mmCIF file of N, CA and C in Angstrom:
data_model
loop_
_atom_site.group_PDB
_atom_site.id
_atom_site.type_symbol
_atom_site.label_atom_id
_atom_site.label_comp_id
_atom_site.label_asym_id
_atom_site.label_seq_id
_atom_site.Cartn_x
_atom_site.Cartn_y
_atom_site.Cartn_z
ATOM 1 N N MET A 1 271.026 125.167 269.495
ATOM 2 C CA MET A 1 269.728 125.242 270.151
ATOM 3 C C MET A 1 269.503 123.830 270.714
ATOM 4 N N ARG A 2 268.987 123.749 271.907
ATOM 5 C CA ARG A 2 268.500 122.565 272.585
ATOM 6 C C ARG A 2 267.178 122.893 273.196
ATOM 7 N N ARG A 3 266.229 121.963 273.029
ATOM 8 C CA ARG A 3 264.926 122.172 273.675
ATOM 9 C C ARG A 3 264.284 120.878 273.956
ATOM 10 N N SER A 4 263.806 120.794 275.287
ATOM 11 C CA SER A 4 263.129 119.628 275.702
ATOM 12 C C SER A 4 261.791 119.542 275.099
ATOM 13 N N ILE A 5 261.470 118.402 274.706
ATOM 14 C CA ILE A 5 260.058 118.159 274.227
ATOM 15 C C ILE A 5 259.129 117.493 275.196
ATOM 16 N N ASP A 6 259.615 116.387 275.777
ATOM 17 C CA ASP A 6 258.887 115.619 276.821
ATOM 18 C C ASP A 6 259.838 114.703 277.618
ATOM 19 N N ASP A 7 259.505 114.507 278.800
ATOM 20 C CA ASP A 7 260.245 113.499 279.639
ATOM 21 C C ASP A 7 259.258 112.775 280.451
ATOM 22 N N TYR A 8 259.652 111.580 280.877
ATOM 23 C CA TYR A 8 258.837 110.684 281.654
ATOM 24 C C TYR A 8 259.699 110.075 282.754
ATOM 25 N N PRO A 9 259.420 110.569 284.051
ATOM 26 C CA PRO A 9 260.118 109.936 285.104
ATOM 27 C C PRO A 9 259.529 108.520 285.426
ATOM 28 N N PHE A 10 260.409 107.653 285.894
ATOM 29 C CA PHE A 10 259.888 106.248 286.187
ATOM 30 C C PHE A 10 258.796 106.378 287.173
ATOM 31 N N ASN A 11 257.877 105.426 287.059
ATOM 32 C CA ASN A 11 256.782 105.276 287.916
ATOM 33 C C ASN A 11 256.643 103.764 288.269
ATOM 34 N N PRO A 12 256.752 103.288 289.504
ATOM 35 C CA PRO A 12 256.667 101.910 289.733
ATOM 36 C C PRO A 12 255.456 101.155 289.207
ATOM 37 N N ALA A 13 254.351 101.887 289.039
ATOM 38 C CA ALA A 13 253.173 101.292 288.511
ATOM 39 C C ALA A 13 253.351 100.864 287.098
ATOM 40 N N ASP A 14 254.345 101.385 286.417
ATOM 41 C CA ASP A 14 254.520 101.034 285.004
ATOM 42 C C ASP A 14 255.117 99.651 284.778
ATOM 43 N N LEU A 15 255.625 99.057 285.852
ATOM 44 C CA LEU A 15 256.285 97.706 285.752
ATOM 45 C C LEU A 15 255.323 96.660 285.525
ATOM 46 N N PRO A 16 255.538 95.674 284.696
ATOM 47 C CA PRO A 16 254.667 94.561 284.571
ATOM 48 C C PRO A 16 254.656 93.769 285.847
ATOM 49 N N PRO A 17 253.678 92.957 286.148
ATOM 50 C CA PRO A 17 253.647 92.137 287.284
ATOM 51 C C PRO A 17 254.894 91.092 287.295
ATOM 52 N N GLY A 18 255.418 90.809 288.411
ATOM 53 C CA GLY A 18 256.510 89.844 288.420
ATOM 54 C C GLY A 18 257.484 90.405 289.411
ATOM 55 N N ASP A 19 258.682 89.658 289.408
ATOM 56 C CA ASP A 19 259.721 90.028 290.290
ATOM 57 C C ASP A 19 260.270 91.331 289.941
ATOM 58 N N GLU A 20 260.344 92.226 290.967
ATOM 59 C CA GLU A 20 260.720 93.641 290.829
ATOM 60 C C GLU A 20 262.165 93.728 290.273
ATOM 61 N N ASP A 21 263.006 92.739 290.522
ATOM 62 C CA ASP A 21 264.432 92.778 289.986
ATOM 63 C C ASP A 21 264.507 92.399 288.561
ATOM 64 N N GLU A 22 263.351 91.916 288.017
ATOM 65 C CA GLU A 22 263.394 91.290 286.671
ATOM 66 C C GLU A 22 263.316 92.373 285.596
ATOM 67 N N PHE A 23 262.793 93.572 285.965
ATOM 68 C CA PHE A 23 262.590 94.613 284.961
ATOM 69 C C PHE A 23 263.413 95.837 285.321
ATOM 70 N N SER A 24 263.980 96.491 284.299
ATOM 71 C CA SER A 24 264.740 97.664 284.549
ATOM 72 C C SER A 24 263.759 98.929 284.792
ATOM 73 N N GLN A 25 264.137 99.713 285.721
ATOM 74 C CA GLN A 25 263.413 100.942 286.094
ATOM 75 C C GLN A 25 264.071 102.091 285.354
ATOM 76 N N VAL A 26 263.334 102.534 284.295
ATOM 77 C CA VAL A 26 263.991 103.586 283.361
ATOM 78 C C VAL A 26 263.111 104.795 283.280
ATOM 79 N N SER A 27 263.696 105.864 283.025
ATOM 80 C CA SER A 27 263.058 107.118 282.731
ATOM 81 C C SER A 27 263.544 107.548 281.366
ATOM 82 N N TRP A 28 262.678 108.267 280.654
ATOM 83 C CA TRP A 28 263.146 108.732 279.317
ATOM 84 C C TRP A 28 262.909 110.101 279.072
ATOM 85 N N ALA A 29 263.588 110.794 278.114
ATOM 86 C CA ALA A 29 263.404 112.087 277.686
ATOM 87 C C ALA A 29 263.533 112.259 276.198
ATOM 88 N N VAL A 30 262.858 113.236 275.656
ATOM 89 C CA VAL A 30 262.964 113.518 274.221
ATOM 90 C C VAL A 30 263.293 115.017 274.080
ATOM 91 N N ALA A 31 264.219 115.304 273.280
ATOM 92 C CA ALA A 31 264.611 116.671 273.049
ATOM 93 C C ALA A 31 264.912 116.901 271.504
ATOM 94 N N ILE A 32 265.187 118.124 271.209
ATOM 95 C CA ILE A 32 265.643 118.376 269.862
ATOM 96 C C ILE A 32 266.926 119.217 270.059
ATOM 97 N N ALA A 33 267.864 119.027 269.169
ATOM 98 C CA ALA A 33 269.126 119.756 269.149
ATOM 99 C C ALA A 33 269.706 120.064 267.808
ATOM 100 N N ASP A 34 270.406 121.040 267.588
ATOM 101 C CA ASP A 34 271.034 121.329 266.284
ATOM 102 C C ASP A 34 272.449 121.870 266.464
ATOM 103 N N ASP A 35 273.012 121.604 267.706
ATOM 104 C CA ASP A 35 274.380 122.154 267.949
ATOM 105 C C ASP A 35 275.464 121.105 267.669
ATOM 106 N N TYR A 36 275.395 120.514 266.438
ATOM 107 C CA TYR A 36 276.391 119.579 265.921
ATOM 108 C C TYR A 36 277.242 120.258 264.962
ATOM 109 N N GLU A 37 278.353 119.662 264.554
ATOM 110 C CA GLU A 37 279.240 120.317 263.616
ATOM 111 C C GLU A 37 278.552 120.553 262.188
ATOM 112 N N ASP A 38 277.534 119.744 261.871
ATOM 113 C CA ASP A 38 276.855 119.876 260.592
ATOM 114 C C ASP A 38 275.560 120.680 260.742
ATOM 115 N N ALA A 39 275.308 121.192 261.891
ATOM 116 C CA ALA A 39 274.116 121.992 262.294
ATOM 117 C C ALA A 39 272.767 121.426 261.867
ATOM 118 N N MET A 40 272.750 120.115 261.615
ATOM 119 C CA MET A 40 271.606 119.468 261.208
ATOM 120 C C MET A 40 270.730 119.182 262.552
ATOM 121 N N PRO A 41 269.450 119.557 262.562
ATOM 122 C CA PRO A 41 268.598 119.219 263.732
ATOM 123 C C PRO A 41 268.401 117.767 263.871
ATOM 124 N N ARG A 42 268.438 117.301 265.183
ATOM 125 C CA ARG A 42 268.106 115.941 265.416
ATOM 126 C C ARG A 42 267.252 115.819 266.614
ATOM 127 N N VAL A 43 266.676 114.603 266.693
ATOM 128 C CA VAL A 43 265.722 114.296 267.859
ATOM 129 C C VAL A 43 266.764 113.518 268.793
ATOM 130 N N VAL A 44 266.732 113.914 270.049
ATOM 131 C CA VAL A 44 267.609 113.349 271.027
ATOM 132 C C VAL A 44 266.783 112.505 271.995
ATOM 133 N N LEU A 45 267.024 111.263 272.090
ATOM 134 C CA LEU A 45 266.276 110.333 272.972
ATOM 135 C C LEU A 45 267.277 109.813 274.048
ATOM 136 N N THR A 46 266.875 110.114 275.272
ATOM 137 C CA THR A 46 267.704 109.724 276.341
ATOM 138 C C THR A 46 266.950 108.714 277.201
ATOM 139 N N VAL A 47 267.606 107.624 277.640
ATOM 140 C CA VAL A 47 266.972 106.493 278.506
ATOM 141 C C VAL A 47 267.946 106.260 279.623
ATOM 142 N N GLU A 48 267.486 106.464 280.787
ATOM 143 C CA GLU A 48 268.414 106.260 282.067
ATOM 144 C C GLU A 48 267.745 105.422 282.929
ATOM 145 N N GLU A 49 268.553 104.554 283.627
ATOM 146 C CA GLU A 49 268.018 103.774 284.651
ATOM 147 C C GLU A 49 268.010 104.570 285.981
ATOM 148 N N VAL A 50 266.908 104.342 286.751
ATOM 149 C CA VAL A 50 266.700 105.088 287.965
ATOM 150 C C VAL A 50 267.931 104.882 288.786
ATOM 151 N N GLY A 51 268.435 106.067 289.371
ATOM 152 C CA GLY A 51 269.582 105.970 290.281
ATOM 153 C C GLY A 51 270.923 106.084 289.517
ATOM 154 N N GLN A 52 270.896 106.121 288.251
ATOM 155 C CA GLN A 52 272.050 106.133 287.384
ATOM 156 C C GLN A 52 272.083 107.360 286.434
ATOM 157 N N ALA A 53 271.670 108.492 286.918
ATOM 158 C CA ALA A 53 271.667 109.730 286.206
ATOM 159 C C ALA A 53 272.929 109.975 285.602
ATOM 160 N N GLY A 54 273.102 110.384 284.298
ATOM 161 C CA GLY A 54 274.266 110.641 283.647
ATOM 162 C C GLY A 54 274.953 109.489 282.976
ATOM 163 N N TYR A 55 274.448 108.279 283.246
ATOM 164 C CA TYR A 55 275.045 106.995 282.753
ATOM 165 C C TYR A 55 274.074 106.361 281.691
ATOM 166 N N GLY A 56 273.006 107.043 281.233
ATOM 167 C CA GLY A 56 272.128 106.516 280.352
ATOM 168 C C GLY A 56 272.584 106.437 278.927
ATOM 169 N N LEU A 57 271.729 105.983 278.083
ATOM 170 C CA LEU A 57 271.991 105.973 276.596
ATOM 171 C C LEU A 57 271.363 107.201 275.878
ATOM 172 N N VAL A 58 272.033 107.831 274.996
ATOM 173 C CA VAL A 58 271.520 108.932 274.313
ATOM 174 C C VAL A 58 271.633 108.686 272.898
ATOM 175 N N ALA A 59 270.492 108.645 272.156
ATOM 176 C CA ALA A 59 270.504 108.479 270.732
ATOM 177 C C ALA A 59 270.305 109.871 270.087
ATOM 178 N N HIS A 60 271.111 110.184 269.120
ATOM 179 C CA HIS A 60 270.962 111.462 268.288
ATOM 180 C C HIS A 60 270.335 111.029 266.936
ATOM 181 N N LEU A 61 269.120 111.160 266.814
ATOM 182 C CA LEU A 61 268.494 110.615 265.585
ATOM 183 C C LEU A 61 268.184 111.632 264.527
ATOM 184 N N SER A 62 268.590 111.252 263.212
ATOM 185 C CA SER A 62 268.230 112.191 262.114
ATOM 186 C C SER A 62 266.730 112.191 261.998
ATOM 187 N N PRO A 63 266.250 113.070 261.346
ATOM 188 C CA PRO A 63 264.689 113.049 261.066
ATOM 189 C C PRO A 63 264.237 111.745 260.458
ATOM 190 N N GLN A 64 265.116 111.137 259.549
ATOM 191 C CA GLN A 64 264.738 109.891 258.967
ATOM 192 C C GLN A 64 264.691 108.732 259.941
ATOM 193 N N LEU A 65 265.671 108.675 260.929
ATOM 194 C CA LEU A 65 265.626 107.729 261.932
ATOM 195 C C LEU A 65 264.462 107.892 262.976
ATOM 196 N N ALA A 66 264.295 109.113 263.246
ATOM 197 C CA ALA A 66 263.131 109.454 264.159
ATOM 198 C C ALA A 66 261.763 109.015 263.622
ATOM 199 N N LYS A 67 261.651 109.203 262.415
ATOM 200 C CA LYS A 67 260.448 108.828 261.581
ATOM 201 C C LYS A 67 260.318 107.267 261.623
ATOM 202 N N ARG A 68 261.388 106.605 261.392
ATOM 203 C CA ARG A 68 261.426 105.119 261.474
ATOM 204 C C ARG A 68 261.019 104.655 262.821
ATOM 205 N N LEU A 69 261.494 105.248 263.886
ATOM 206 C CA LEU A 69 261.150 104.850 265.263
ATOM 207 C C LEU A 69 259.709 105.085 265.500
ATOM 208 N N ARG A 70 259.219 106.144 265.067
ATOM 209 C CA ARG A 70 257.764 106.537 265.193
ATOM 210 C C ARG A 70 256.836 105.492 264.465
ATOM 211 N N VAL A 71 257.324 105.005 263.244
ATOM 212 C CA VAL A 71 256.514 104.027 262.557
ATOM 213 C C VAL A 71 256.568 102.685 263.378
ATOM 214 N N ALA A 72 257.822 102.363 263.820
ATOM 215 C CA ALA A 72 257.956 101.106 264.595
ATOM 216 C C ALA A 72 257.044 101.128 265.867
ATOM 217 N N LEU A 73 257.085 102.222 266.674
ATOM 218 C CA LEU A 73 256.184 102.331 267.860
ATOM 219 C C LEU A 73 254.685 102.164 267.519
ATOM 220 N N GLY A 74 254.364 102.838 266.332
ATOM 221 C CA GLY A 74 252.961 102.739 265.841
ATOM 222 C C GLY A 74 252.624 101.406 265.520
ATOM 223 N N ASP A 75 253.495 100.659 264.746
ATOM 224 C CA ASP A 75 253.285 99.198 264.456
ATOM 225 C C ASP A 75 253.200 98.431 265.682
ATOM 226 N N ALA A 76 253.956 98.610 266.684
ATOM 227 C CA ALA A 76 253.954 97.810 267.892
ATOM 228 C C ALA A 76 252.545 98.022 268.566
ATOM 229 N N LEU A 77 252.069 99.329 268.647
ATOM 230 C CA LEU A 77 250.764 99.559 269.176
ATOM 231 C C LEU A 77 249.653 98.859 268.446
ATOM 232 N N LYS A 78 249.734 98.892 267.222
ATOM 233 C CA LYS A 78 248.742 98.138 266.368
ATOM 234 C C LYS A 78 248.733 96.701 266.677
ATOM 235 N N GLU A 79 249.859 96.198 266.877
ATOM 236 C CA GLU A 79 250.098 94.680 267.127
ATOM 237 C C GLU A 79 249.344 94.272 268.382
ATOM 238 N N ILE A 80 249.346 95.135 269.410
ATOM 239 C CA ILE A 80 248.784 94.876 270.767
ATOM 240 C C ILE A 80 247.268 95.393 270.771
ATOM 241 N N GLY A 81 246.793 95.937 269.664
ATOM 242 C CA GLY A 81 245.410 96.321 269.589
ATOM 243 C C GLY A 81 245.101 97.695 270.056
ATOM 244 N N GLU A 82 246.154 98.580 270.064
ATOM 245 C CA GLU A 82 245.954 99.992 270.511
ATOM 246 C C GLU A 82 245.715 100.821 269.330
ATOM 247 N N PRO A 83 244.895 101.752 269.409
ATOM 248 C CA PRO A 83 244.661 102.698 268.234
ATOM 249 C C PRO A 83 245.889 103.555 268.253
ATOM 250 N N VAL A 84 246.228 103.981 267.036
ATOM 251 C CA VAL A 84 247.402 104.806 266.746
ATOM 252 C C VAL A 84 246.874 106.241 266.202
ATOM 253 N N ALA A 85 247.318 107.268 266.924
ATOM 254 C CA ALA A 85 246.907 108.593 266.350
ATOM 255 C C ALA A 85 247.610 108.821 265.071
ATOM 256 N N GLU A 86 246.903 109.397 264.087
ATOM 257 C CA GLU A 86 247.396 109.651 262.856
ATOM 258 C C GLU A 86 247.856 111.092 262.746
#
């Protein structure tokens, strides 16, 4: 089973101010899959540079690693003063 959860195509407005060549233009997607030899469901995170479809990085995260990433993103949001949904 593979199922897309969310994806975000690159938007030039997302880049911080500065030299356009200084920052990577990336899109990301999150999916779930369980079609591995061990049949364990995983969260699949794909990050691709614009214009380089098929050459991105794909992380196959166990539930424990996906939770760790969720905590890290929440901690980063807190550090910059953003509320974190519980």
